[in-house]
Coordinates of C-alpha atoms and ligand atoms in Angstrom, one line a residue:
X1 CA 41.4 3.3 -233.8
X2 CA 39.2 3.2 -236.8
X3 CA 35.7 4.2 -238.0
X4 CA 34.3 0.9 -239.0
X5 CA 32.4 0.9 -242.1
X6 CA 32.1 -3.2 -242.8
X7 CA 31.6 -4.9 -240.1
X8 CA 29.4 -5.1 -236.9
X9 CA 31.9 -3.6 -234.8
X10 CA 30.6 -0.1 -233.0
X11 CA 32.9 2.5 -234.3
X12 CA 34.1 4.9 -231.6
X13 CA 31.7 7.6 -233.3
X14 CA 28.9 5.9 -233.4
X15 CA 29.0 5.5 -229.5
X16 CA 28.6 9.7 -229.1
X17 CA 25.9 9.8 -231.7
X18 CA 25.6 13.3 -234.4
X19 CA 22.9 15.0 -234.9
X20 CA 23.1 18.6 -236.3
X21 CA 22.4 21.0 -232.7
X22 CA 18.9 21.6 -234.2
X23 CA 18.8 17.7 -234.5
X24 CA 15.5 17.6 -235.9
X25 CA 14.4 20.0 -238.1
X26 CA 17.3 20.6 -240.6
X27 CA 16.0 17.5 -242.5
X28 CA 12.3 19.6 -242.1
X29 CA 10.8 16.8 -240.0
X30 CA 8.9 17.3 -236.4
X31 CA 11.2 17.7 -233.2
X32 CA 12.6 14.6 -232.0
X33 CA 13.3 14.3 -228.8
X34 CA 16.2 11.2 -229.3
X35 CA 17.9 14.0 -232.1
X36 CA 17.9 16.5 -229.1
X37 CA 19.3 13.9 -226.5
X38 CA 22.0 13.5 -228.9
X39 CA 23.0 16.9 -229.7
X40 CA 23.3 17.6 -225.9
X41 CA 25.4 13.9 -225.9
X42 CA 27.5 16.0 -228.6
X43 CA 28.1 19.1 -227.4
X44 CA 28.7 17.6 -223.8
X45 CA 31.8 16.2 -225.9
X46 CA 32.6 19.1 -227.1
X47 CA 32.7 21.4 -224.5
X48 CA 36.0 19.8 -221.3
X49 CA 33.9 20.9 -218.4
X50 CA 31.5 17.9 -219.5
X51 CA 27.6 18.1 -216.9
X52 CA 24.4 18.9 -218.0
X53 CA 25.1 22.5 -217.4
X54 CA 27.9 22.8 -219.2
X55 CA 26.2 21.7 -222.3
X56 CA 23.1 24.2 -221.7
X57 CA 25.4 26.7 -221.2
X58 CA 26.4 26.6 -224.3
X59 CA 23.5 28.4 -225.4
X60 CA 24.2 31.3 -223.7
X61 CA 27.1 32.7 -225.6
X62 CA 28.1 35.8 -226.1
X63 CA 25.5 38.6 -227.0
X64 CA 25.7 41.3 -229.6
X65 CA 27.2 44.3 -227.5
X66 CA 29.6 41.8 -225.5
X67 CA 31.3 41.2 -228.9
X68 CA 31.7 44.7 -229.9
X69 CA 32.9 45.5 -226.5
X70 CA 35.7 42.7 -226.7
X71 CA 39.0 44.4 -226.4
X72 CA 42.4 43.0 -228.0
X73 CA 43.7 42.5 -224.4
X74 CA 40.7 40.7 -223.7
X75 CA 41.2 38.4 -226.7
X76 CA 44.9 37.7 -225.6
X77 CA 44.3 36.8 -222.0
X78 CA 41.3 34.4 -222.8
X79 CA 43.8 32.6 -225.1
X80 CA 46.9 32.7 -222.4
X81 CA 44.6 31.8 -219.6
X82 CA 43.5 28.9 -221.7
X83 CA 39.5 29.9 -222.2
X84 CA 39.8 29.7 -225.4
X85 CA 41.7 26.3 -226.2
X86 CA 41.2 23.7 -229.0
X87 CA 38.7 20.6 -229.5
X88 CA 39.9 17.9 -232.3
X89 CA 37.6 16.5 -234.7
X90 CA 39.2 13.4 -236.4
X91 CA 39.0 12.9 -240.0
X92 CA 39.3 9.4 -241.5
X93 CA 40.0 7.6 -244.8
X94 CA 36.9 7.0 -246.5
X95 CA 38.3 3.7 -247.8
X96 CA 39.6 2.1 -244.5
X97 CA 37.8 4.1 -241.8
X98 CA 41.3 4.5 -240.2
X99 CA 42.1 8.0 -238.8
X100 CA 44.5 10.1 -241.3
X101 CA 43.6 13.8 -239.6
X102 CA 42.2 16.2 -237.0
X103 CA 40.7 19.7 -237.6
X104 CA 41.3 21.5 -234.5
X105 CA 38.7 23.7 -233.7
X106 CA 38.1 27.2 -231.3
X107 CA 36.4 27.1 -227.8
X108 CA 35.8 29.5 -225.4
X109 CA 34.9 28.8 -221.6
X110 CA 34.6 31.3 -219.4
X111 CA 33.0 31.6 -216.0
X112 CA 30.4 28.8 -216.9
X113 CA 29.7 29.8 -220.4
X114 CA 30.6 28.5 -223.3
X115 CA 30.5 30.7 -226.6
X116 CA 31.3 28.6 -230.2
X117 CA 33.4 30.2 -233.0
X118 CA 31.2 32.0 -235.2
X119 CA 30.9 34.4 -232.7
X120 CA 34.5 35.2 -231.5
X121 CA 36.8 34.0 -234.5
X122 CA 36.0 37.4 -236.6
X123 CA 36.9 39.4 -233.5
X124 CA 40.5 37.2 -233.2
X125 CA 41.2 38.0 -236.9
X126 CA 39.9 41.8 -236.8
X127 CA 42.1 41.8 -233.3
X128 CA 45.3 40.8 -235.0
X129 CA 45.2 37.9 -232.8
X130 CA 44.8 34.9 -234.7
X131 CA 48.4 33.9 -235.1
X132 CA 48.8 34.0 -231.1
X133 CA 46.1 31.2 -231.4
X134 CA 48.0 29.2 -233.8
X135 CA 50.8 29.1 -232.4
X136 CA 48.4 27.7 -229.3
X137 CA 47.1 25.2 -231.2
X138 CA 50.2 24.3 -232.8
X139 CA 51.2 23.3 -229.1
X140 CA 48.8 21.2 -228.1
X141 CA 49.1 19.4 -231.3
X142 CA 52.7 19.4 -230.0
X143 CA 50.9 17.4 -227.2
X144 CA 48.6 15.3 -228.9
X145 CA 51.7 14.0 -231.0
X146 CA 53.2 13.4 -227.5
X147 CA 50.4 11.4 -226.0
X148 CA 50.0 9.4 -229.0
X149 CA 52.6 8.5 -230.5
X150 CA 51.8 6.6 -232.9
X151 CA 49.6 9.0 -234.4
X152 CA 51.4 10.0 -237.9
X153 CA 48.2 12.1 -239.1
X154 CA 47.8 15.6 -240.0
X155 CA 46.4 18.2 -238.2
X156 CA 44.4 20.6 -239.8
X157 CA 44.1 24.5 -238.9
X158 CA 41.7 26.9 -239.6
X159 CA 43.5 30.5 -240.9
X160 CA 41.9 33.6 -242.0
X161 CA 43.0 34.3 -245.9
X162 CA 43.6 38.2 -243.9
X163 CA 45.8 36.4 -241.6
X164 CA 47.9 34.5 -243.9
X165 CA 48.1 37.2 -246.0
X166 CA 50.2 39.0 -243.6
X167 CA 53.7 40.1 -243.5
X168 CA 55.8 37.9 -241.3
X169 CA 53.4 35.0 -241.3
X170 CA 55.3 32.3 -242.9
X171 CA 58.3 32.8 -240.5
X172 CA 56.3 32.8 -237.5
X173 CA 54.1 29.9 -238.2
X174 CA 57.1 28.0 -239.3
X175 CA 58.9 28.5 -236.2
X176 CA 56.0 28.0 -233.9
X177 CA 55.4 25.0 -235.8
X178 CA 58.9 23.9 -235.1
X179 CA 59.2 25.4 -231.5
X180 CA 56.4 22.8 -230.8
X181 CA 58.3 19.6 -232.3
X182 CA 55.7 19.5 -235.1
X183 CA 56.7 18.4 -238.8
X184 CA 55.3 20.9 -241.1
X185 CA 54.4 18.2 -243.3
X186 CA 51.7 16.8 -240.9
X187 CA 50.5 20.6 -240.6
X188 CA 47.0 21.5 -243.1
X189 CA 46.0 25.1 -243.2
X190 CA 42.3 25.5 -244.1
X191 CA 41.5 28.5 -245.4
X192 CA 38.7 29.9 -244.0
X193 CA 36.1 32.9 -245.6
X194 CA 37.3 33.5 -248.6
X195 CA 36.6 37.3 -248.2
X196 CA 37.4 39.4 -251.3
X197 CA 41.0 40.8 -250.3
X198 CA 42.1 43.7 -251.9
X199 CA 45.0 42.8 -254.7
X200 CA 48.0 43.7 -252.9
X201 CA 46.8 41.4 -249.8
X202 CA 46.1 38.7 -252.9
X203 CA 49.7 38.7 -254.2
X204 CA 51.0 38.2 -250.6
X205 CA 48.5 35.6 -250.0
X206 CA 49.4 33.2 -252.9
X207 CA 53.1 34.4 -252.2
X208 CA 52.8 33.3 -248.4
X209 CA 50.6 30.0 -249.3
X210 CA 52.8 29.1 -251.7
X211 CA 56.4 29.8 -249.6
X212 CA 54.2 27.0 -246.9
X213 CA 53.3 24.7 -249.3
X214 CA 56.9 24.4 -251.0
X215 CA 58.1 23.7 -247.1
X216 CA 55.4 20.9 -247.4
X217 CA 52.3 22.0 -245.9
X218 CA 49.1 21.6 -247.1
X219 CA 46.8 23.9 -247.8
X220 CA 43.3 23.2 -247.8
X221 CA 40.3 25.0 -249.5
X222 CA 37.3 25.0 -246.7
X223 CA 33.5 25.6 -247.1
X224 CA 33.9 25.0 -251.1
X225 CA 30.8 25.3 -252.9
X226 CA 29.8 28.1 -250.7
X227 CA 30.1 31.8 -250.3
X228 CA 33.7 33.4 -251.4
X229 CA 35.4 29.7 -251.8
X230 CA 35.0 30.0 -255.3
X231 CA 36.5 28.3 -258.5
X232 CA 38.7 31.4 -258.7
X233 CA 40.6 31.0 -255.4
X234 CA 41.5 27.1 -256.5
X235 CA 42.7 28.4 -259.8
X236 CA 45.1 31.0 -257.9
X237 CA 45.9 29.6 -254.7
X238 CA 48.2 26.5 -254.4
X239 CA 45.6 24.4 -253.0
X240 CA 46.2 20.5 -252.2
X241 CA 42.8 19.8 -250.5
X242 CA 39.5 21.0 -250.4
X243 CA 36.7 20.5 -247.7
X244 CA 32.9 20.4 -249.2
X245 CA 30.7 22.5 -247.7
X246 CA 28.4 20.7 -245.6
X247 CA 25.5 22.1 -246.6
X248 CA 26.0 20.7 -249.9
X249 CA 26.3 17.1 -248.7
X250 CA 23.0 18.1 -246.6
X251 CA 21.0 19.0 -249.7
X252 CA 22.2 16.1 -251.6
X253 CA 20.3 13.9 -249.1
X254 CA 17.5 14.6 -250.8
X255 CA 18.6 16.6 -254.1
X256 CA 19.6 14.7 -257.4
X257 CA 21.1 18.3 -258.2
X258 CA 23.0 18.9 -254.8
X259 CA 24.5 15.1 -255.9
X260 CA 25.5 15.8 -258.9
X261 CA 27.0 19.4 -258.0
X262 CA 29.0 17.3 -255.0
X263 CA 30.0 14.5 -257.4
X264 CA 31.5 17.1 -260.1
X265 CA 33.3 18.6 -257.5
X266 CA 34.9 15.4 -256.7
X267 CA 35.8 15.1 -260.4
X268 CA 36.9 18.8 -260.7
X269 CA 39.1 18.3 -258.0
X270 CA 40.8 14.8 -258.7
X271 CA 41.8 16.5 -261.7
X272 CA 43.5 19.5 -260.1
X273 CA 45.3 16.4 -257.9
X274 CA 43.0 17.7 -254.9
X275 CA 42.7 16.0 -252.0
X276 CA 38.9 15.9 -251.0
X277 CA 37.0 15.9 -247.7
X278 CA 33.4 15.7 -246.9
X279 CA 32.3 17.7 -244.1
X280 CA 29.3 17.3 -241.9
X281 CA 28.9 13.6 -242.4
X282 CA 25.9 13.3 -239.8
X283 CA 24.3 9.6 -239.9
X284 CA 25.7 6.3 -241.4
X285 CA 23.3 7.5 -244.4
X286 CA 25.8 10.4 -244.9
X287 CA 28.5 8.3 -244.6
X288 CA 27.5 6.0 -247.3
X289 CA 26.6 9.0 -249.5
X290 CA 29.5 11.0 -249.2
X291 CA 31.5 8.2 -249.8
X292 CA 29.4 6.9 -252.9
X293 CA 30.3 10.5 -254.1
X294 CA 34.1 10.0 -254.3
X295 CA 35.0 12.1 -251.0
X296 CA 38.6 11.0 -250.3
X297 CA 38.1 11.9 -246.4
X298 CA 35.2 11.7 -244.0
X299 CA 34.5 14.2 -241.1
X300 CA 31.3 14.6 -238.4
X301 CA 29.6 13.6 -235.9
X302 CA 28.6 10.1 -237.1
X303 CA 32.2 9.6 -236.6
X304 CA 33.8 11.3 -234.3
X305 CA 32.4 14.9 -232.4
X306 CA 35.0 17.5 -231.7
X307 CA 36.7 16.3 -228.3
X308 CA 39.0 18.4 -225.7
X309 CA 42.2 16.8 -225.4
X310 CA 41.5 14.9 -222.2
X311 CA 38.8 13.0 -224.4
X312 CA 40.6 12.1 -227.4
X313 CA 41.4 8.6 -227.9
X314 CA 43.1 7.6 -230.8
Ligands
LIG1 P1 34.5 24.9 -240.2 O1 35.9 25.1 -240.4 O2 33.7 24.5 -241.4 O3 34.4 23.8 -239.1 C1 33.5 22.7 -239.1 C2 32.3 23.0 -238.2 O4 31.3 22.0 -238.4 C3 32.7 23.0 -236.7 O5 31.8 24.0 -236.1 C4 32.3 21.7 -236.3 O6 32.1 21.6 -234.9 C5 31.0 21.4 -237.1 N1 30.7 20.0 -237.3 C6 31.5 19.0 -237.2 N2 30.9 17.8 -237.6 C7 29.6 18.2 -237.9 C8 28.5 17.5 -238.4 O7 28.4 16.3 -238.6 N3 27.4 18.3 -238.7 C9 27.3 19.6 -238.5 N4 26.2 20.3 -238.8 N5 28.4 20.3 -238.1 C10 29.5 19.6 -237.8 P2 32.4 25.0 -235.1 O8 33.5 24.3 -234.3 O9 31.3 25.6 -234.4 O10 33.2 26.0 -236.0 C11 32.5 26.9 -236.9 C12 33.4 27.6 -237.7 O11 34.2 28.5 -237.0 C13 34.4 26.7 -238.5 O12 33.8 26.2 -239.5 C14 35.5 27.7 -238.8 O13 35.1 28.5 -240.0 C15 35.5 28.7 -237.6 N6 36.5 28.3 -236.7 C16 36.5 27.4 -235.7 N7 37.7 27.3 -235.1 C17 38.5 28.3 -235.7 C18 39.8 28.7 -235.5 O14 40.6 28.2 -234.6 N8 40.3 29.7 -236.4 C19 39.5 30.2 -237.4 N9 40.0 31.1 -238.2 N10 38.3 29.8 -237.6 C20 37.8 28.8 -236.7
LIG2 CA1 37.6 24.3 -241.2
LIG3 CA1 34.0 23.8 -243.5

């Protein structure tokens, strides 16, 4: 399966339309009511239990004092009873269209509500929990690579720089990774928040990245251009991808400057041998923009939404 750029084919994306949740709005237009049919469309594909309510559910995730109250046992059973579980957003060649990757991303269900990472995944890190979801995820990639075969793609996780910093990390990931039948070559590790860690944690860090990378994984720079993923980290880190904030490509919708601050990251990353992905990529407009921009790799809802497992086709 392919994203088709050329030719009058309908690309599997383009049949579970993007828009951004606040559809419109984020370009600073007036609501549209097609936009906010689609984002429902989208998150009904991102959320397994599918229906009208589950989508509206989403929107009542967890509130302020239910996340402090949140308890390292209640963290591990969500994750062994299976409320929290991946979705898989496919990533594909911005020169073919064909499908080269999947971010795997958190959900949590739970007695008809849905609650999306921003709110839980500081709680799994700050819980010591995070590689208990790894190793997870790492087995229902296990399963995707058993459903489809012929799927020789990566699949790309999303790691805490706090997390991989720890002792013991490399071992375990590499034999969950293994325990699960997965080649550690077809494993990407996106580091997440680039949080100032103290120097010890550093050290560790670029020893623990770099002990995974020499095994053959990659390891992936995410949200760069924004926050803590700063020019620093790539200099130190043994980085082999990095992911474009999406704001960025938002802003160079409209913004000769967000363009050309996009394009020179293309540039400053082809020659540090980068791998590059563009994030966010919302509309066919995106998709001809980021890939005018030199992006390597092409993720969003223009071409394919985060799906459960039971959705994914491939
Ligand atoms: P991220 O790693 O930057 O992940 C991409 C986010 O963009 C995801 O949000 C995805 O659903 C969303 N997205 C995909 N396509 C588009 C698009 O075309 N437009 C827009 N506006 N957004 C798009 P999500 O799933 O809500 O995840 C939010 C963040 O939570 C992630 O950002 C990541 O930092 C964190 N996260 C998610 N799952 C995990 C996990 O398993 N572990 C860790 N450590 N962090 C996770
Ligand atoms: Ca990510
Ligand atoms: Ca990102």
């Amino acid at each position: 399966m392919h994203y088709a750029f050329f030719s009058d084919e309908v690309s599997p994306g383009a049949r579970v339309p993007h828009p951004d949740g606040a559809g419109a709005g984020t370009d600073g237009g007036p609501p549209d009511p097609e936009a906010a049919r689609m984002a429902r469309l989208r998150r009904r594909m991102a959320w397994p239990l599918g229906g009208q309510e589950g989508a509206d559910a989403t929107e009542r995730g967890l509130d302020h004092e239910e996340l402090l109250a949140l308890t390292r046992g209640d963290l591990i059973g969500a994750i062994e009873f299976g409320h929290i579980y991946p979705v898989f957003q496919p990533q594909v060649c911005a020169q073919h269209g064909g499908i080269v990757g999947m971010e795997v991303l958190a959900r949590w269900s739970d007695k008809g509500r849905h609650h999306a990472p921003d709110r839980f995944v500081g709680s799994i890190t700050s819980h010591g929990v995070e590689t208990l979801l790894l190793d997870h995820f790492l087995g229902a990639c296990g399963r995707v690579r058993a459903r489809f075969p012929h799927y020789t793609g990566r699949f790309s996780l999303n790691v805490n720089p706090s997390t991989a910093a720890a002792a013991g990390f490399v071992q375990d990931f590499v034999r969950a990774s293994i325990s699960h039948g997965l080649d550690i070559a077809r494993i990407v590790l996106e580091l997440t928040e680039q949080t100032r860690i103290a120097r010890d944690s550093e050290a560790r860090l670029l020893e623990n990245l770099s002990a995974l990378s020499e095994r053959g994984m990659m390891i992936s720079q995410d949200d760069f251009g924004s926050g803590y993923a700063s020019l620093q980290a790539l200099g130190l880190l043994p980085f082999k991808q990095v992911k474009v904030d999406k704001i960025l490509l938002h802003r160079a919708r409209h913004a000769e400057r967000a363009r050309r601050l996009f394009s020179s990251s293309m540039v400053l990353a082809r020659s540090l041998e980068l791998q590059t992905v563009a994030e966010g990529v919302e509309s066919p407009d995106d998709v001809t923009l980021a890939r005018s921009l030199g992006a390597d790799l092409l993720q969003g809802y223009a071409i394919f939404p985060p799906m459960p497992f039971e959705l994914l086709q491939l």
